[in-house]
Backbone as CSV, one residue per row, in Angstrom:
resi,resn,N_x,N_y,N_z,CA_x,CA_y,CA_z,C_x,C_y,C_z
1,MET,84.376,92.859,93.004,84.193,92.188,91.747,83.521,93.154,90.790
2,GLN,83.945,93.119,89.520,83.394,94.000,88.511,83.061,93.194,87.274
3,ARG,81.860,93.371,86.787,81.452,92.726,85.544,82.163,93.440,84.396
4,VAL,82.767,92.687,83.485,83.480,93.267,82.354,82.744,92.927,81.070
5,VAL,82.380,93.967,80.332,81.771,93.819,79.014,82.837,94.260,78.006
6,PRO,83.509,93.307,77.341,84.658,93.641,76.500,84.407,94.744,75.468
7,ASP,83.245,94.764,74.844,82.966,95.792,73.844,82.816,97.178,74.456
8,GLU,82.480,97.252,75.731,82.270,98.534,76.398,83.471,98.955,77.240
9,GLN,84.315,98.020,77.620,85.452,98.303,78.496,86.725,97.729,77.877
10,ARG,87.122,98.329,76.763,88.274,97.815,76.007,89.545,97.757,76.839
11,GLU,89.738,98.749,77.721,90.971,98.790,78.499,91.054,97.638,79.495
12,ILE,89.933,97.249,80.073,89.940,96.136,81.022,90.117,94.818,80.277
13,ALA,89.439,94.667,79.154,89.598,93.461,78.343,91.039,93.347,77.838
14,ALA,91.654,94.476,77.457,93.040,94.464,76.994,93.997,94.092,78.124
15,ALA,93.706,94.532,79.341,94.542,94.172,80.489,94.474,92.674,80.751
16,LEU,93.295,92.120,80.664,93.143,90.679,80.862,93.885,89.903,79.779
17,ALA,93.755,90.349,78.525,94.459,89.683,77.418,95.969,89.794,77.594
18,ALA,96.435,90.942,78.072,97.877,91.134,78.278,98.411,90.176,79.337
19,THR,97.642,89.950,80.375,98.115,89.034,81.417,98.193,87.602,80.888
20,VAL,97.252,87.233,80.043,97.288,85.902,79.442,98.535,85.758,78.572
21,ALA,98.934,86.867,77.922,100.113,86.860,77.055,101.407,87.124,77.833
22,CYS,101.330,87.141,79.159,102.501,87.379,80.024,103.149,88.735,79.787
23,GLU,102.346,89.722,79.445,102.838,91.086,79.213,102.681,91.902,80.487
24,SER,103.664,92.722,80.798,103.586,93.595,81.964,102.760,94.832,81.624
25,VAL,101.671,95.026,82.339,100.804,96.184,82.140,100.312,96.674,83.493
26,ALA,99.807,97.892,83.501,99.155,98.434,84.691,97.783,98.932,84.270
27,LEU,96.811,98.684,85.088,95.455,99.157,84.844,95.123,100.197,85.901
28,THR,94.791,101.415,85.461,94.397,102.458,86.400,92.898,102.642,86.298
29,GLN,92.268,102.944,87.419,90.827,103.165,87.427,90.487,104.160,88.528
30,VAL,89.621,105.113,88.209,89.169,106.084,89.200,88.191,105.374,90.131
31,VAL,88.525,105.326,91.421,87.690,104.612,92.382,86.952,105.543,93.337
32,SER,87.318,106.823,93.353,86.538,107.807,94.103,86.829,109.171,93.515
33,GLY,85.914,110.087,93.732,86.065,111.429,93.180,84.796,111.857,92.480
34,PRO,84.917,112.789,91.546,83.740,113.293,90.833,83.000,112.178,90.107
35,SER,81.696,112.217,90.146,80.880,111.140,89.588,81.121,110.930,88.097
36,HIS,81.452,111.987,87.360,81.659,111.821,85.918,82.967,111.090,85.592
37,LEU,83.845,110.902,86.589,85.092,110.168,86.364,85.081,108.770,86.965
38,LEU,84.166,108.503,87.883,84.142,107.206,88.570,84.047,106.048,87.584
39,GLY,84.898,105.068,87.793,84.869,103.862,86.968,85.688,103.953,85.698
40,ARG,86.098,105.147,85.305,86.907,105.257,84.094,88.232,104.542,84.306
41,ALA,88.698,103.895,83.248,89.919,103.098,83.358,90.839,103.376,82.186
42,MET,92.116,103.124,82.414,93.124,103.313,81.382,94.205,102.255,81.578
43,LEU,94.605,101.640,80.489,95.672,100.649,80.524,96.997,101.352,80.263
44,VAL,98.025,100.976,80.980,99.355,101.559,80.807,100.318,100.442,80.430
45,ARG,100.999,100.642,79.310,102.031,99.715,78.851,103.328,100.495,78.745
46,GLN,104.427,99.887,79.083,105.721,100.557,78.995,106.043,100.878,77.538
47,GLY,106.121,102.177,77.225,106.539,102.616,75.901,105.563,102.374,74.771
48,ARG,104.318,102.059,75.070,103.327,101.795,74.015,102.018,102.467,74.366
49,GLU,101.257,102.815,73.329,99.921,103.345,73.574,99.011,102.226,74.020
50,ALA,98.028,102.588,74.786,97.101,101.595,75.313,95.709,102.208,75.370
51,PRO,94.671,101.376,75.406,93.311,101.901,75.391,92.888,102.526,76.716
52,GLY,91.888,103.379,76.597,91.264,103.970,77.768,91.712,105.392,78.025
53,THR,90.911,106.081,78.839,91.230,107.435,79.257,90.526,107.714,80.578
54,LEU,91.148,108.543,81.381,90.524,108.959,82.633,89.839,110.306,82.449
55,ASP,90.549,111.253,81.828,89.939,112.559,81.556,90.348,113.126,80.201
56,GLY,91.206,112.413,79.460,91.639,112.879,78.158,92.708,113.955,78.202
57,GLY,93.292,114.192,79.369,94.281,115.256,79.487,95.294,115.012,80.571
58,GLY,95.377,115.981,81.488,96.395,115.956,82.529,96.306,114.767,83.457
59,LEU,95.107,114.329,83.792,94.963,113.176,84.678,95.504,111.915,84.012
60,ASP,95.292,111.781,82.703,95.844,110.635,81.970,97.361,110.615,82.064
61,ARG,97.990,111.757,81.818,99.457,111.818,81.860,99.971,111.521,83.263
62,TRP,99.327,112.109,84.266,99.743,111.894,85.651,99.593,110.419,86.033
63,ALA,98.437,109.847,85.703,98.171,108.447,86.051,99.123,107.509,85.324
64,ALA,99.426,107.794,84.049,100.358,106.949,83.293,101.740,106.986,83.932
65,HIS,102.158,108.153,84.377,103.457,108.282,85.038,103.486,107.481,86.345
66,LYS,102.473,107.664,87.182,102.426,106.963,88.472,102.295,105.457,88.282
67,ALA,101.413,105.038,87.372,101.219,103.604,87.133,102.476,102.978,86.543
68,GLY,103.165,103.717,85.666,104.417,103.223,85.108,105.468,102.996,86.184
69,ALA,105.514,103.902,87.160,106.466,103.742,88.270,106.123,102.512,89.103
70,LEU,104.838,102.304,89.375,104.424,101.114,90.127,104.737,99.849,89.337
71,LEU,104.480,99.889,88.047,104.748,98.737,87.185,106.237,98.402,87.178
72,SER,107.078,99.435,87.051,108.529,99.216,87.064,109.002,98.624,88.385
73,ALA,108.356,99.033,89.472,108.727,98.532,90.798,108.129,97.153,91.071
74,GLY,107.184,96.727,90.229,106.565,95.420,90.423,105.603,95.368,91.589
75,VAL,104.971,96.506,91.894,104.042,96.578,93.019,102.704,97.161,92.569
76,THR,101.712,97.007,93.405,100.409,97.631,93.182,100.230,98.719,94.229
77,GLY,99.257,99.578,94.014,99.041,100.606,95.014,97.827,101.455,94.725
78,LEU,97.436,102.177,95.733,96.366,103.164,95.632,97.035,104.522,95.688
79,VAL,96.866,105.308,94.647,97.556,106.585,94.530,96.543,107.712,94.633
80,HIS,96.846,108.696,95.450,95.941,109.829,95.650,96.364,110.988,94.762
81,HIS,95.404,111.588,94.096,95.674,112.729,93.216,94.763,113.875,93.629
82,ARG,95.350,115.014,93.872,94.551,116.201,94.185,94.535,117.113,92.976
83,ARG,93.376,117.218,92.350,93.227,118.128,91.214,93.169,119.555,91.730
84,ASP,92.533,119.738,92.836,92.542,121.014,93.538,92.485,120.708,95.024
85,ARG,92.442,121.676,95.852,92.492,121.418,97.292,91.190,120.869,97.847
86,LEU,90.126,120.927,97.110,88.831,120.489,97.620,88.469,119.074,97.189
87,ARG,89.027,118.591,96.076,88.657,117.279,95.563,89.857,116.355,95.569
88,GLU,89.599,115.120,95.861,90.654,114.114,95.819,90.147,112.935,95.005
89,GLN,90.969,112.470,94.095,90.622,111.305,93.300,91.635,110.231,93.610
90,GLN,91.181,109.034,93.650,92.076,107.919,93.917,92.110,107.014,92.699
91,LEU,93.276,106.582,92.383,93.454,105.675,91.257,94.051,104.383,91.777
92,ALA,93.459,103.309,91.391,94.022,102.015,91.767,94.861,101.551,90.580
93,ALA,96.101,101.293,90.813,96.979,100.826,89.745,97.382,99.393,90.048
94,LEU,97.123,98.534,89.129,97.412,97.125,89.321,98.363,96.687,88.229
95,GLY,99.563,96.289,88.580,100.550,95.884,87.596,100.769,94.383,87.620
96,TYR,100.824,93.807,86.476,101.071,92.375,86.350,102.442,92.176,85.731
97,ASP,103.239,91.318,86.273,104.517,90.978,85.666,104.765,89.488,85.875
98,TRP,104.286,88.696,84.953,104.417,87.256,85.080,105.787,86.771,84.673
99,ALA,106.569,87.633,83.977,107.890,87.208,83.492,108.923,87.198,84.604
100,ALA,108.676,87.921,85.677,109.676,88.035,86.754,109.788,86.748,87.543
């Protein structure tokens, strides 16, 4: 369980609002890895910009691609990302599709 403060966690609040509106979205969040990335979240919408960032660069693009694939498949998953051989970050991607 995670406490959500809408003004501080726009991406999580937007994901909740999207589900109420029956919109298909995926929420990615760093659940392990470097401490400066832990808890960061990003919302992924098909073909649209969405709030949040994981690192502001390559990790965002990678996570958006992986989360988009999970969203298209209609599944959730834990995806492992190796930035280098010594560190591993895990992203939890949760896709909602109430229209299906």
